[in-house]
């Protein structure tokens, strides 16, 4: 039976826990906060109905979770270790060094970092630094299948291959990033859209609700199936991407975008916060989480029918 060690049990760490439990894994968690076990239990209780609807492994059970009182005890006997401490490089380096010293040298250590490069994360690891990689998931981790895998200078191809197999066993879809770069792939794309959205609010072009509507009722409906490039390939008609670039490519030179983020003035912060509170309409974050999860479960049930393997296209992402 596979065992996952989870170090740090915030939203992302708890998401890993819920996913692993749903796949029938044993999970041992460590978090220095004495309130962590109760917080994790509440998280799992909220997520379990969605996981049940999506489909549980035969041995799946919330009872397979235990908490350890030290990192050393948590990683002992683990088949995979996932670090999820706050996004501060010195802290991550310290914790990863402690994990590396305590864990068997052949065990992969994945960091959930959304921005740091694995070579930087490996700096203080002495025993087997190459097995420390980026394994960046997306919230909610227990439902969204993408995990970006990035190796550092000390990482060998066999270690990335091992990580791919482990995350696939957690019903995830590993995306191996060809070279390390801050923000990896998906966050760089999301940040570009986020910067543009902030400019539109700051310049008085649109409210937060109107910008979200532009995504929800437009481009966002296509992205779950085709993403950016295949969507534009279809925009070129029968000739495809080449015609699309010939027709619309010149527009890329027009000053439509502002890639640098606007200054976060108090006025802009107030606009964004007030806009989001208007959209929430008095609903709690927990209520919105439940609504999001219900939507994602139904959406996943649809899009999985159209993923490459459903068409017999094996070995595709």
PDB file of C-alpha atoms in Angstrom:
ATOM      1  CA  UNK A   1       0.000   0.000   0.000  1.00  0.00           C
ATOM      2  CA  UNK A   2       1.383   3.423  -0.995  1.00  0.00           C
ATOM      3  CA  UNK A   3       2.083   6.094   1.609  1.00  0.00           C
ATOM      4  CA  UNK A   4       2.210   9.853   1.134  1.00  0.00           C
ATOM      5  CA  UNK A   5       3.933  12.125   3.644  1.00  0.00           C
ATOM      6  CA  UNK A   6       2.536  15.665   3.665  1.00  0.00           C
ATOM      7  CA  UNK A   7       4.568  18.425   5.299  1.00  0.00           C
ATOM      8  CA  UNK A   8       2.454  21.523   5.880  1.00  0.00           C
ATOM      9  CA  UNK A   9      -1.343  21.324   5.947  1.00  0.00           C
ATOM     10  CA  UNK A  10      -2.715  24.561   4.597  1.00  0.00           C
ATOM     11  CA  UNK A  11      -5.191  24.603   1.716  1.00  0.00           C
ATOM     12  CA  UNK A  12      -2.734  22.952  -0.693  1.00  0.00           C
ATOM     13  CA  UNK A  13      -1.389  20.412   1.792  1.00  0.00           C
ATOM     14  CA  UNK A  14      -4.902  19.410   2.785  1.00  0.00           C
ATOM     15  CA  UNK A  15      -5.797  19.108  -0.886  1.00  0.00           C
ATOM     16  CA  UNK A  16      -2.980  16.593  -1.351  1.00  0.00           C
ATOM     17  CA  UNK A  17      -4.188  14.689   1.710  1.00  0.00           C
ATOM     18  CA  UNK A  18      -7.754  14.455   0.432  1.00  0.00           C
ATOM     19  CA  UNK A  19      -6.615  13.333  -3.031  1.00  0.00           C
ATOM     20  CA  UNK A  20      -4.303  10.634  -1.667  1.00  0.00           C
ATOM     21  CA  UNK A  21      -6.950   9.301   0.712  1.00  0.00           C
ATOM     22  CA  UNK A  22      -9.459   9.145  -2.147  1.00  0.00           C
ATOM     23  CA  UNK A  23      -6.967   7.050  -4.121  1.00  0.00           C
ATOM     24  CA  UNK A  24      -6.628   4.561  -1.270  1.00  0.00           C
ATOM     25  CA  UNK A  25      -3.225   5.744  -0.038  1.00  0.00           C
ATOM     26  CA  UNK A  26      -2.097   5.960   3.561  1.00  0.00           C
ATOM     27  CA  UNK A  27      -1.198   9.529   4.538  1.00  0.00           C
ATOM     28  CA  UNK A  28       1.022  10.765   7.348  1.00  0.00           C
ATOM     29  CA  UNK A  29       0.998  14.521   7.880  1.00  0.00           C
ATOM     30  CA  UNK A  30       3.108  16.951   9.868  1.00  0.00           C
ATOM     31  CA  UNK A  31       2.254  20.509  10.803  1.00  0.00           C
ATOM     32  CA  UNK A  32       3.536  22.344  13.891  1.00  0.00           C
ATOM     33  CA  UNK A  33       0.174  24.065  14.429  1.00  0.00           C
ATOM     34  CA  UNK A  34      -1.726  22.165  17.159  1.00  0.00           C
ATOM     35  CA  UNK A  35      -4.991  23.075  15.402  1.00  0.00           C
ATOM     36  CA  UNK A  36      -3.879  21.408  12.175  1.00  0.00           C
ATOM     37  CA  UNK A  37      -5.525  17.978  12.704  1.00  0.00           C
ATOM     38  CA  UNK A  38      -8.947  19.499  13.366  1.00  0.00           C
ATOM     39  CA  UNK A  39      -8.587  21.862  10.419  1.00  0.00           C
ATOM     40  CA  UNK A  40      -7.592  18.996   8.137  1.00  0.00           C
ATOM     41  CA  UNK A  41     -10.487  16.852   9.304  1.00  0.00           C
ATOM     42  CA  UNK A  42     -12.949  19.645   8.535  1.00  0.00           C
ATOM     43  CA  UNK A  43     -11.353  20.062   5.105  1.00  0.00           C
ATOM     44  CA  UNK A  44     -11.681  16.358   4.296  1.00  0.00           C
ATOM     45  CA  UNK A  45     -15.289  16.286   5.500  1.00  0.00           C
ATOM     46  CA  UNK A  46     -16.099  19.121   3.090  1.00  0.00           C
ATOM     47  CA  UNK A  47     -14.255  17.545   0.138  1.00  0.00           C
ATOM     48  CA  UNK A  48     -15.304  13.915   0.550  1.00  0.00           C
ATOM     49  CA  UNK A  49     -18.745  14.187  -1.071  1.00  0.00           C
ATOM     50  CA  UNK A  50     -17.196  15.593  -4.263  1.00  0.00           C
ATOM     51  CA  UNK A  51     -14.527  12.897  -4.253  1.00  0.00           C
ATOM     52  CA  UNK A  52     -17.180  10.245  -3.725  1.00  0.00           C
ATOM     53  CA  UNK A  53     -19.166  11.533  -6.690  1.00  0.00           C
ATOM     54  CA  UNK A  54     -16.032  11.576  -8.839  1.00  0.00           C
ATOM     55  CA  UNK A  55     -15.190   8.018  -7.803  1.00  0.00           C
ATOM     56  CA  UNK A  56     -13.180   6.596  -4.903  1.00  0.00           C
ATOM     57  CA  UNK A  57     -10.557   3.852  -5.023  1.00  0.00           C
ATOM     58  CA  UNK A  58     -11.699   0.573  -3.424  1.00  0.00           C
ATOM     59  CA  UNK A  59      -9.594   1.146  -0.282  1.00  0.00           C
ATOM     60  CA  UNK A  60     -10.266   4.878   0.030  1.00  0.00           C
ATOM     61  CA  UNK A  61     -10.962   6.070   3.573  1.00  0.00           C
ATOM     62  CA  UNK A  62     -10.429   9.217   5.648  1.00  0.00           C
ATOM     63  CA  UNK A  63      -9.328   6.846   8.413  1.00  0.00           C
ATOM     64  CA  UNK A  64      -6.057   6.232   6.576  1.00  0.00           C
ATOM     65  CA  UNK A  65      -4.759   9.636   7.757  1.00  0.00           C
ATOM     66  CA  UNK A  66      -2.494  10.032  10.783  1.00  0.00           C
ATOM     67  CA  UNK A  67      -0.526  12.986  12.112  1.00  0.00           C
ATOM     68  CA  UNK A  68       3.096  12.730  13.230  1.00  0.00           C
ATOM     69  CA  UNK A  69       4.702  15.075  15.744  1.00  0.00           C
ATOM     70  CA  UNK A  70       8.014  15.434  13.845  1.00  0.00           C
ATOM     71  CA  UNK A  71       9.104  15.636  10.231  1.00  0.00           C
ATOM     72  CA  UNK A  72      11.308  12.597  10.777  1.00  0.00           C
ATOM     73  CA  UNK A  73       8.363  10.445  11.871  1.00  0.00           C
ATOM     74  CA  UNK A  74       6.170  11.747   9.053  1.00  0.00           C
ATOM     75  CA  UNK A  75       8.578  10.810   6.257  1.00  0.00           C
ATOM     76  CA  UNK A  76       9.586   7.443   7.686  1.00  0.00           C
ATOM     77  CA  UNK A  77       8.421   4.754   5.271  1.00  0.00           C
ATOM     78  CA  UNK A  78       6.897   7.215   2.785  1.00  0.00           C
ATOM     79  CA  UNK A  79       6.745   6.370  -0.921  1.00  0.00           C
ATOM     80  CA  UNK A  80       6.322  10.049  -1.833  1.00  0.00           C
ATOM     81  CA  UNK A  81       6.785  13.245   0.159  1.00  0.00           C
ATOM     82  CA  UNK A  82       4.981  16.515  -0.565  1.00  0.00           C
ATOM     83  CA  UNK A  83       6.169  19.807   0.980  1.00  0.00           C
ATOM     84  CA  UNK A  84       3.619  22.633   1.251  1.00  0.00           C
ATOM     85  CA  UNK A  85       5.060  25.247   3.621  1.00  0.00           C
ATOM     86  CA  UNK A  86       4.530  28.986   2.953  1.00  0.00           C
ATOM     87  CA  UNK A  87       6.074  30.485  -0.181  1.00  0.00           C
ATOM     88  CA  UNK A  88       9.256  31.848   1.397  1.00  0.00           C
ATOM     89  CA  UNK A  89      12.470  30.503  -0.097  1.00  0.00           C
ATOM     90  CA  UNK A  90      14.614  30.383   3.094  1.00  0.00           C
ATOM     91  CA  UNK A  91      11.823  28.537   4.919  1.00  0.00           C
ATOM     92  CA  UNK A  92      11.339  26.061   2.096  1.00  0.00           C
ATOM     93  CA  UNK A  93      15.088  25.450   1.866  1.00  0.00           C
ATOM     94  CA  UNK A  94      15.267  24.788   5.615  1.00  0.00           C
ATOM     95  CA  UNK A  95      12.313  22.392   5.636  1.00  0.00           C
ATOM     96  CA  UNK A  96      13.402  20.576   2.482  1.00  0.00           C
ATOM     97  CA  UNK A  97      16.891  20.099   3.937  1.00  0.00           C
ATOM     98  CA  UNK A  98      15.337  18.545   7.050  1.00  0.00           C
ATOM     99  CA  UNK A  99      13.152  16.272   4.918  1.00  0.00           C
ATOM    100  CA  UNK A 100      16.108  15.283   2.734  1.00  0.00           C
ATOM    101  CA  UNK A 101      18.198  14.387   5.794  1.00  0.00           C
ATOM    102  CA  UNK A 102      15.443  12.232   7.278  1.00  0.00           C
ATOM    103  CA  UNK A 103      13.970  10.444   4.254  1.00  0.00           C
ATOM    104  CA  UNK A 104      15.305   7.422   2.427  1.00  0.00           C
ATOM    105  CA  UNK A 105      17.504   8.766  -0.417  1.00  0.00           C
ATOM    106  CA  UNK A 106      15.449   7.170  -3.199  1.00  0.00           C
ATOM    107  CA  UNK A 107      12.142   8.793  -2.181  1.00  0.00           C
ATOM    108  CA  UNK A 108      10.937  11.689  -4.354  1.00  0.00           C
ATOM    109  CA  UNK A 109      10.326  14.965  -2.505  1.00  0.00           C
ATOM    110  CA  UNK A 110       7.899  17.216  -4.346  1.00  0.00           C
ATOM    111  CA  UNK A 111       7.496  20.886  -3.489  1.00  0.00           C
ATOM    112  CA  UNK A 112       4.148  22.538  -4.170  1.00  0.00           C
ATOM    113  CA  UNK A 113       5.889  25.847  -4.848  1.00  0.00           C
ATOM    114  CA  UNK A 114       4.114  27.996  -7.411  1.00  0.00           C
ATOM    115  CA  UNK A 115       7.177  30.029  -8.340  1.00  0.00           C
ATOM    116  CA  UNK A 116      10.583  28.894  -7.076  1.00  0.00           C
ATOM    117  CA  UNK A 117      13.018  26.939  -9.240  1.00  0.00           C
ATOM    118  CA  UNK A 118      14.018  23.454  -8.043  1.00  0.00           C
ATOM    119  CA  UNK A 119      17.750  24.200  -8.188  1.00  0.00           C
ATOM    120  CA  UNK A 120      17.185  26.924  -5.587  1.00  0.00           C
ATOM    121  CA  UNK A 121      15.082  24.554  -3.470  1.00  0.00           C
ATOM    122  CA  UNK A 122      17.854  21.928  -3.541  1.00  0.00           C
ATOM    123  CA  UNK A 123      20.592  24.250  -2.257  1.00  0.00           C
ATOM    124  CA  UNK A 124      20.745  23.086   1.370  1.00  0.00           C
ATOM    125  CA  UNK A 125      19.959  19.397   0.745  1.00  0.00           C
ATOM    126  CA  UNK A 126      22.967  17.185   1.394  1.00  0.00           C
ATOM    127  CA  UNK A 127      21.840  13.565   1.111  1.00  0.00           C
ATOM    128  CA  UNK A 128      20.087  13.358  -2.289  1.00  0.00           C
ATOM    129  CA  UNK A 129      19.305  16.861  -3.611  1.00  0.00           C
ATOM    130  CA  UNK A 130      18.319  15.656  -7.098  1.00  0.00           C
ATOM    131  CA  UNK A 131      15.163  13.975  -5.815  1.00  0.00           C
ATOM    132  CA  UNK A 132      13.884  17.356  -4.589  1.00  0.00           C
ATOM    133  CA  UNK A 133      11.697  18.591  -7.455  1.00  0.00           C
ATOM    134  CA  UNK A 134       8.863  21.002  -8.088  1.00  0.00           C
ATOM    135  CA  UNK A 135       5.488  19.237  -8.069  1.00  0.00           C
ATOM    136  CA  UNK A 136       3.123  22.172  -8.451  1.00  0.00           C
ATOM    137  CA  UNK A 137      -0.617  21.382  -8.258  1.00  0.00           C
ATOM    138  CA  UNK A 138      -3.702  23.562  -8.672  1.00  0.00           C
ATOM    139  CA  UNK A 139      -6.442  24.378  -6.213  1.00  0.00           C
ATOM    140  CA  UNK A 140      -8.520  22.400  -5.420  1.00  0.00           C
ATOM    141  CA  UNK A 141      -5.795  19.758  -5.513  1.00  0.00           C
ATOM    142  CA  UNK A 142      -8.235  16.960  -4.744  1.00  0.00           C
ATOM    143  CA  UNK A 143     -10.162  17.628  -7.981  1.00  0.00           C
ATOM    144  CA  UNK A 144      -7.873  19.322 -10.519  1.00  0.00           C
ATOM    145  CA  UNK A 145      -5.529  16.758 -12.073  1.00  0.00           C
ATOM    146  CA  UNK A 146      -2.625  18.875 -13.352  1.00  0.00           C
ATOM    147  CA  UNK A 147       0.735  18.743 -11.562  1.00  0.00           C
ATOM    148  CA  UNK A 148       3.756  20.503 -13.069  1.00  0.00           C
ATOM    149  CA  UNK A 149       6.969  18.533 -12.528  1.00  0.00           C
ATOM    150  CA  UNK A 150      10.255  20.421 -12.754  1.00  0.00           C
ATOM    151  CA  UNK A 151      13.712  19.020 -12.076  1.00  0.00           C
ATOM    152  CA  UNK A 152      16.751  21.023 -10.987  1.00  0.00           C
ATOM    153  CA  UNK A 153      20.434  20.842 -11.933  1.00  0.00           C
ATOM    154  CA  UNK A 154      20.978  17.845  -9.651  1.00  0.00           C
ATOM    155  CA  UNK A 155      17.885  15.969 -10.878  1.00  0.00           C
ATOM    156  CA  UNK A 156      18.334  12.906 -13.113  1.00  0.00           C
ATOM    157  CA  UNK A 157      15.814  11.846 -15.769  1.00  0.00           C
ATOM    158  CA  UNK A 158      15.111   8.629 -13.874  1.00  0.00           C
ATOM    159  CA  UNK A 159      13.959  10.699 -10.879  1.00  0.00           C
ATOM    160  CA  UNK A 160      11.495  12.659 -13.025  1.00  0.00           C
ATOM    161  CA  UNK A 161      10.260   9.393 -14.551  1.00  0.00           C
ATOM    162  CA  UNK A 162       9.751   7.980 -11.058  1.00  0.00           C
ATOM    163  CA  UNK A 163       7.830  11.108 -10.045  1.00  0.00           C
ATOM    164  CA  UNK A 164       5.601  10.816 -13.116  1.00  0.00           C
ATOM    165  CA  UNK A 165       4.585   7.311 -12.119  1.00  0.00           C
ATOM    166  CA  UNK A 166       3.885   8.269  -8.522  1.00  0.00           C
ATOM    167  CA  UNK A 167       1.682  11.237  -9.402  1.00  0.00           C
ATOM    168  CA  UNK A 168      -0.141   9.206 -12.031  1.00  0.00           C
ATOM    169  CA  UNK A 169      -0.905   6.708  -9.249  1.00  0.00           C
ATOM    170  CA  UNK A 170      -2.612   9.635  -7.491  1.00  0.00           C
ATOM    171  CA  UNK A 171      -4.822  10.062 -10.590  1.00  0.00           C
ATOM    172  CA  UNK A 172      -2.983  13.209 -11.631  1.00  0.00           C
ATOM    173  CA  UNK A 173      -1.792  14.287 -15.056  1.00  0.00           C
ATOM    174  CA  UNK A 174       1.910  15.170 -14.726  1.00  0.00           C
ATOM    175  CA  UNK A 175       3.231  17.863 -17.043  1.00  0.00           C
ATOM    176  CA  UNK A 176       7.033  17.747 -17.195  1.00  0.00           C
ATOM    177  CA  UNK A 177       8.399  21.261 -17.676  1.00  0.00           C
ATOM    178  CA  UNK A 178      11.361  21.081 -20.062  1.00  0.00           C
ATOM    179  CA  UNK A 179      13.532  23.564 -18.178  1.00  0.00           C
ATOM    180  CA  UNK A 180      13.222  25.353 -14.881  1.00  0.00           C
ATOM    181  CA  UNK A 181      11.821  28.859 -14.905  1.00  0.00           C
ATOM    182  CA  UNK A 182      10.173  30.982 -12.232  1.00  0.00           C
ATOM    183  CA  UNK A 183       6.415  30.421 -12.170  1.00  0.00           C
ATOM    184  CA  UNK A 184       6.698  27.271 -14.325  1.00  0.00           C
ATOM    185  CA  UNK A 185       4.064  27.239 -17.115  1.00  0.00           C
ATOM    186  CA  UNK A 186       0.514  27.594 -15.845  1.00  0.00           C
ATOM    187  CA  UNK A 187       1.139  30.307 -13.260  1.00  0.00           C
ATOM    188  CA  UNK A 188       2.918  32.452 -15.847  1.00  0.00           C
ATOM    189  CA  UNK A 189      -0.170  32.208 -18.043  1.00  0.00           C
ATOM    190  CA  UNK A 190      -2.539  32.943 -15.166  1.00  0.00           C
ATOM    191  CA  UNK A 191      -0.420  35.866 -13.986  1.00  0.00           C
ATOM    192  CA  UNK A 192      -0.514  37.448 -17.457  1.00  0.00           C
ATOM    193  CA  UNK A 193      -4.320  37.344 -17.453  1.00  0.00           C
ATOM    194  CA  UNK A 194      -4.373  38.582 -13.840  1.00  0.00           C
ATOM    195  CA  UNK A 195      -2.202  41.607 -14.690  1.00  0.00           C
ATOM    196  CA  UNK A 196      -4.442  42.549 -17.602  1.00  0.00           C
ATOM    197  CA  UNK A 197      -7.521  42.169 -15.402  1.00  0.00           C
ATOM    198  CA  UNK A 198      -6.047  44.499 -12.776  1.00  0.00           C
ATOM    199  CA  UNK A 199      -5.297  47.108 -15.456  1.00  0.00           C
ATOM    200  CA  UNK A 200      -8.894  46.934 -16.714  1.00  0.00           C
ATOM    201  CA  UNK A 201     -10.190  47.573 -13.190  1.00  0.00           C
ATOM    202  CA  UNK A 202      -7.603  50.262 -12.484  1.00  0.00           C
ATOM    203  CA  UNK A 203      -8.386  52.109 -15.735  1.00  0.00           C
ATOM    204  CA  UNK A 204     -12.131  51.998 -15.131  1.00  0.00           C
ATOM    205  CA  UNK A 205     -12.786  49.832 -18.184  1.00  0.00           C
ATOM    206  CA  UNK A 206     -14.643  47.096 -16.313  1.00  0.00           C
ATOM    207  CA  UNK A 207     -15.600  45.817 -12.871  1.00  0.00           C
ATOM    208  CA  UNK A 208     -14.349  42.534 -11.447  1.00  0.00           C
ATOM    209  CA  UNK A 209     -17.742  40.971 -12.226  1.00  0.00           C
ATOM    210  CA  UNK A 210     -17.657  42.109 -15.858  1.00  0.00           C
ATOM    211  CA  UNK A 211     -14.129  40.800 -16.368  1.00  0.00           C
ATOM    212  CA  UNK A 212     -15.034  37.427 -14.883  1.00  0.00           C
ATOM    213  CA  UNK A 213     -18.119  37.320 -17.111  1.00  0.00           C
ATOM    214  CA  UNK A 214     -15.874  37.805 -20.155  1.00  0.00           C
ATOM    215  CA  UNK A 215     -14.025  34.622 -19.186  1.00  0.00           C
ATOM    216  CA  UNK A 216     -16.958  32.553 -17.887  1.00  0.00           C
ATOM    217  CA  UNK A 217     -19.243  33.090 -20.905  1.00  0.00           C
ATOM    218  CA  UNK A 218     -16.538  33.378 -23.562  1.00  0.00           C
ATOM    219  CA  UNK A 219     -12.999  32.068 -23.769  1.00  0.00           C
ATOM    220  CA  UNK A 220     -13.283  30.109 -20.519  1.00  0.00           C
ATOM    221  CA  UNK A 221     -15.843  27.745 -22.015  1.00  0.00           C
ATOM    222  CA  UNK A 222     -13.327  26.610 -24.629  1.00  0.00           C
ATOM    223  CA  UNK A 223     -10.251  26.386 -22.419  1.00  0.00           C
ATOM    224  CA  UNK A 224     -11.264  23.260 -20.410  1.00  0.00           C
ATOM    225  CA  UNK A 225     -11.079  21.227 -23.617  1.00  0.00           C
ATOM    226  CA  UNK A 226      -8.684  22.910 -26.037  1.00  0.00           C
ATOM    227  CA  UNK A 227      -6.514  25.453 -24.263  1.00  0.00           C
ATOM    228  CA  UNK A 228      -4.998  28.447 -26.032  1.00  0.00           C
ATOM    229  CA  UNK A 229      -3.142  27.033 -29.032  1.00  0.00           C
ATOM    230  CA  UNK A 230      -5.723  24.538 -30.277  1.00  0.00           C
ATOM    231  CA  UNK A 231      -8.462  27.174 -29.846  1.00  0.00           C
ATOM    232  CA  UNK A 232      -6.541  29.544 -32.126  1.00  0.00           C
ATOM    233  CA  UNK A 233      -5.786  26.675 -34.526  1.00  0.00           C
ATOM    234  CA  UNK A 234      -9.543  26.354 -35.089  1.00  0.00           C
ATOM    235  CA  UNK A 235      -9.835  30.144 -35.458  1.00  0.00           C
ATOM    236  CA  UNK A 236      -7.813  29.830 -38.678  1.00  0.00           C
ATOM    237  CA  UNK A 237     -10.555  27.830 -40.338  1.00  0.00           C
ATOM    238  CA  UNK A 238      -9.666  24.786 -42.447  1.00  0.00           C
ATOM    239  CA  UNK A 239      -6.007  25.909 -43.008  1.00  0.00           C
ATOM    240  CA  UNK A 240      -5.571  26.074 -39.231  1.00  0.00           C
ATOM    241  CA  UNK A 241      -2.900  27.903 -37.260  1.00  0.00           C
ATOM    242  CA  UNK A 242      -0.854  29.101 -40.234  1.00  0.00           C
ATOM    243  CA  UNK A 243      -3.800  31.043 -41.650  1.00  0.00           C
ATOM    244  CA  UNK A 244      -4.739  32.303 -38.190  1.00  0.00           C
ATOM    245  CA  UNK A 245      -1.237  33.741 -37.679  1.00  0.00           C
ATOM    246  CA  UNK A 246      -1.206  35.278 -41.157  1.00  0.00           C
ATOM    247  CA  UNK A 247      -4.585  36.931 -40.552  1.00  0.00           C
ATOM    248  CA  UNK A 248      -4.372  37.943 -36.901  1.00  0.00           C
ATOM    249  CA  UNK A 249      -0.641  37.866 -36.220  1.00  0.00           C
ATOM    250  CA  UNK A 250      -0.082  41.556 -37.049  1.00  0.00           C
ATOM    251  CA  UNK A 251      -2.457  42.457 -34.204  1.00  0.00           C
ATOM    252  CA  UNK A 252       0.159  41.159 -31.771  1.00  0.00           C
ATOM    253  CA  UNK A 253       2.120  44.351 -32.469  1.00  0.00           C
ATOM    254  CA  UNK A 254      -0.792  46.541 -31.412  1.00  0.00           C
ATOM    255  CA  UNK A 255      -0.705  48.008 -27.867  1.00  0.00           C
ATOM    256  CA  UNK A 256      -3.543  45.857 -26.562  1.00  0.00           C
ATOM    257  CA  UNK A 257      -1.822  44.496 -23.481  1.00  0.00           C
ATOM    258  CA  UNK A 258       0.125  45.801 -20.506  1.00  0.00           C
ATOM    259  CA  UNK A 259       2.236  42.974 -19.156  1.00  0.00           C
ATOM    260  CA  UNK A 260       3.553  44.918 -16.183  1.00  0.00           C
ATOM    261  CA  UNK A 261       1.123  44.906 -13.283  1.00  0.00           C
ATOM    262  CA  UNK A 262      -0.345  48.245 -12.162  1.00  0.00           C
ATOM    263  CA  UNK A 263       0.718  49.640  -8.817  1.00  0.00           C
ATOM    264  CA  UNK A 264      -1.470  48.221  -6.068  1.00  0.00           C
ATOM    265  CA  UNK A 265      -2.687  51.528  -4.707  1.00  0.00           C
ATOM    266  CA  UNK A 266      -5.240  51.650  -1.899  1.00  0.00           C
ATOM    267  CA  UNK A 267      -7.804  52.798  -4.469  1.00  0.00           C
ATOM    268  CA  UNK A 268      -7.183  49.785  -6.729  1.00  0.00           C
ATOM    269  CA  UNK A 269      -7.214  47.370  -3.789  1.00  0.00           C
ATOM    270  CA  UNK A 270     -10.556  48.813  -2.654  1.00  0.00           C
ATOM    271  CA  UNK A 271     -12.022  48.454  -6.139  1.00  0.00           C
ATOM    272  CA  UNK A 272     -10.936  44.822  -6.405  1.00  0.00           C
ATOM    273  CA  UNK A 273     -12.075  43.892  -2.909  1.00  0.00           C
ATOM    274  CA  UNK A 274     -15.435  45.652  -3.254  1.00  0.00           C
ATOM    275  CA  UNK A 275     -15.956  44.042  -6.650  1.00  0.00           C
ATOM    276  CA  UNK A 276     -15.266  40.548  -5.334  1.00  0.00           C
ATOM    277  CA  UNK A 277     -17.511  41.084  -2.313  1.00  0.00           C
ATOM    278  CA  UNK A 278     -20.284  42.201  -4.675  1.00  0.00           C
ATOM    279  CA  UNK A 279     -19.795  39.006  -6.709  1.00  0.00           C
ATOM    280  CA  UNK A 280     -19.820  36.852  -3.569  1.00  0.00           C
ATOM    281  CA  UNK A 281     -23.204  38.403  -2.672  1.00  0.00           C
ATOM    282  CA  UNK A 282     -22.924  37.512   1.005  1.00  0.00           C
ATOM    283  CA  UNK A 283     -22.006  33.881   0.352  1.00  0.00           C
ATOM    284  CA  UNK A 284     -19.185  32.521   2.515  1.00  0.00           C
ATOM    285  CA  UNK A 285     -15.957  31.182   1.010  1.00  0.00           C
ATOM    286  CA  UNK A 286     -16.983  27.707   2.207  1.00  0.00           C
ATOM    287  CA  UNK A 287     -20.278  28.020   0.318  1.00  0.00           C
ATOM    288  CA  UNK A 288     -18.470  29.172  -2.811  1.00  0.00           C
ATOM    289  CA  UNK A 289     -15.976  26.295  -2.413  1.00  0.00           C
ATOM    290  CA  UNK A 290     -18.861  23.829  -2.376  1.00  0.00           C
ATOM    291  CA  UNK A 291     -20.418  25.424  -5.468  1.00  0.00           C
ATOM    292  CA  UNK A 292     -17.055  25.356  -7.276  1.00  0.00           C
ATOM    293  CA  UNK A 293     -16.462  21.705  -6.384  1.00  0.00           C
ATOM    294  CA  UNK A 294     -19.924  20.638  -7.542  1.00  0.00           C
ATOM    295  CA  UNK A 295     -19.289  22.400 -10.850  1.00  0.00           C
ATOM    296  CA  UNK A 296     -15.832  20.871 -11.282  1.00  0.00           C
ATOM    297  CA  UNK A 297     -17.075  17.342 -10.636  1.00  0.00           C
ATOM    298  CA  UNK A 298     -19.736  17.680 -13.333  1.00  0.00           C
ATOM    299  CA  UNK A 299     -17.280  19.379 -15.697  1.00  0.00           C
ATOM    300  CA  UNK A 300     -14.634  16.674 -15.209  1.00  0.00           C
ATOM    301  CA  UNK A 301     -17.214  13.993 -15.941  1.00  0.00           C
ATOM    302  CA  UNK A 302     -17.868  15.713 -19.287  1.00  0.00           C
ATOM    303  CA  UNK A 303     -14.348  16.657 -20.417  1.00  0.00           C
ATOM    304  CA  UNK A 304     -12.824  13.266 -19.584  1.00  0.00           C
ATOM    305  CA  UNK A 305     -14.933  11.864 -22.413  1.00  0.00           C
ATOM    306  CA  UNK A 306     -13.020  14.166 -24.786  1.00  0.00           C
ATOM    307  CA  UNK A 307      -9.455  13.836 -23.441  1.00  0.00           C
ATOM    308  CA  UNK A 308      -6.863  12.359 -25.866  1.00  0.00           C
ATOM    309  CA  UNK A 309      -6.952   8.805 -24.501  1.00  0.00           C
ATOM    310  CA  UNK A 310     -10.729   8.679 -25.046  1.00  0.00           C
ATOM    311  CA  UNK A 311      -9.962   9.099 -28.757  1.00  0.00           C
ATOM    312  CA  UNK A 312      -7.254   6.456 -28.649  1.00  0.00           C
ATOM    313  CA  UNK A 313      -4.437   9.025 -28.710  1.00  0.00           C
ATOM    314  CA  UNK A 314      -2.045   7.444 -26.242  1.00  0.00           C
ATOM    315  CA  UNK A 315       1.015   9.207 -24.854  1.00  0.00           C
ATOM    316  CA  UNK A 316      -0.533  12.664 -25.252  1.00  0.00           C
ATOM    317  CA  UNK A 317      -1.003  15.203 -22.495  1.00  0.00           C
TER     318      UNK A 317
END
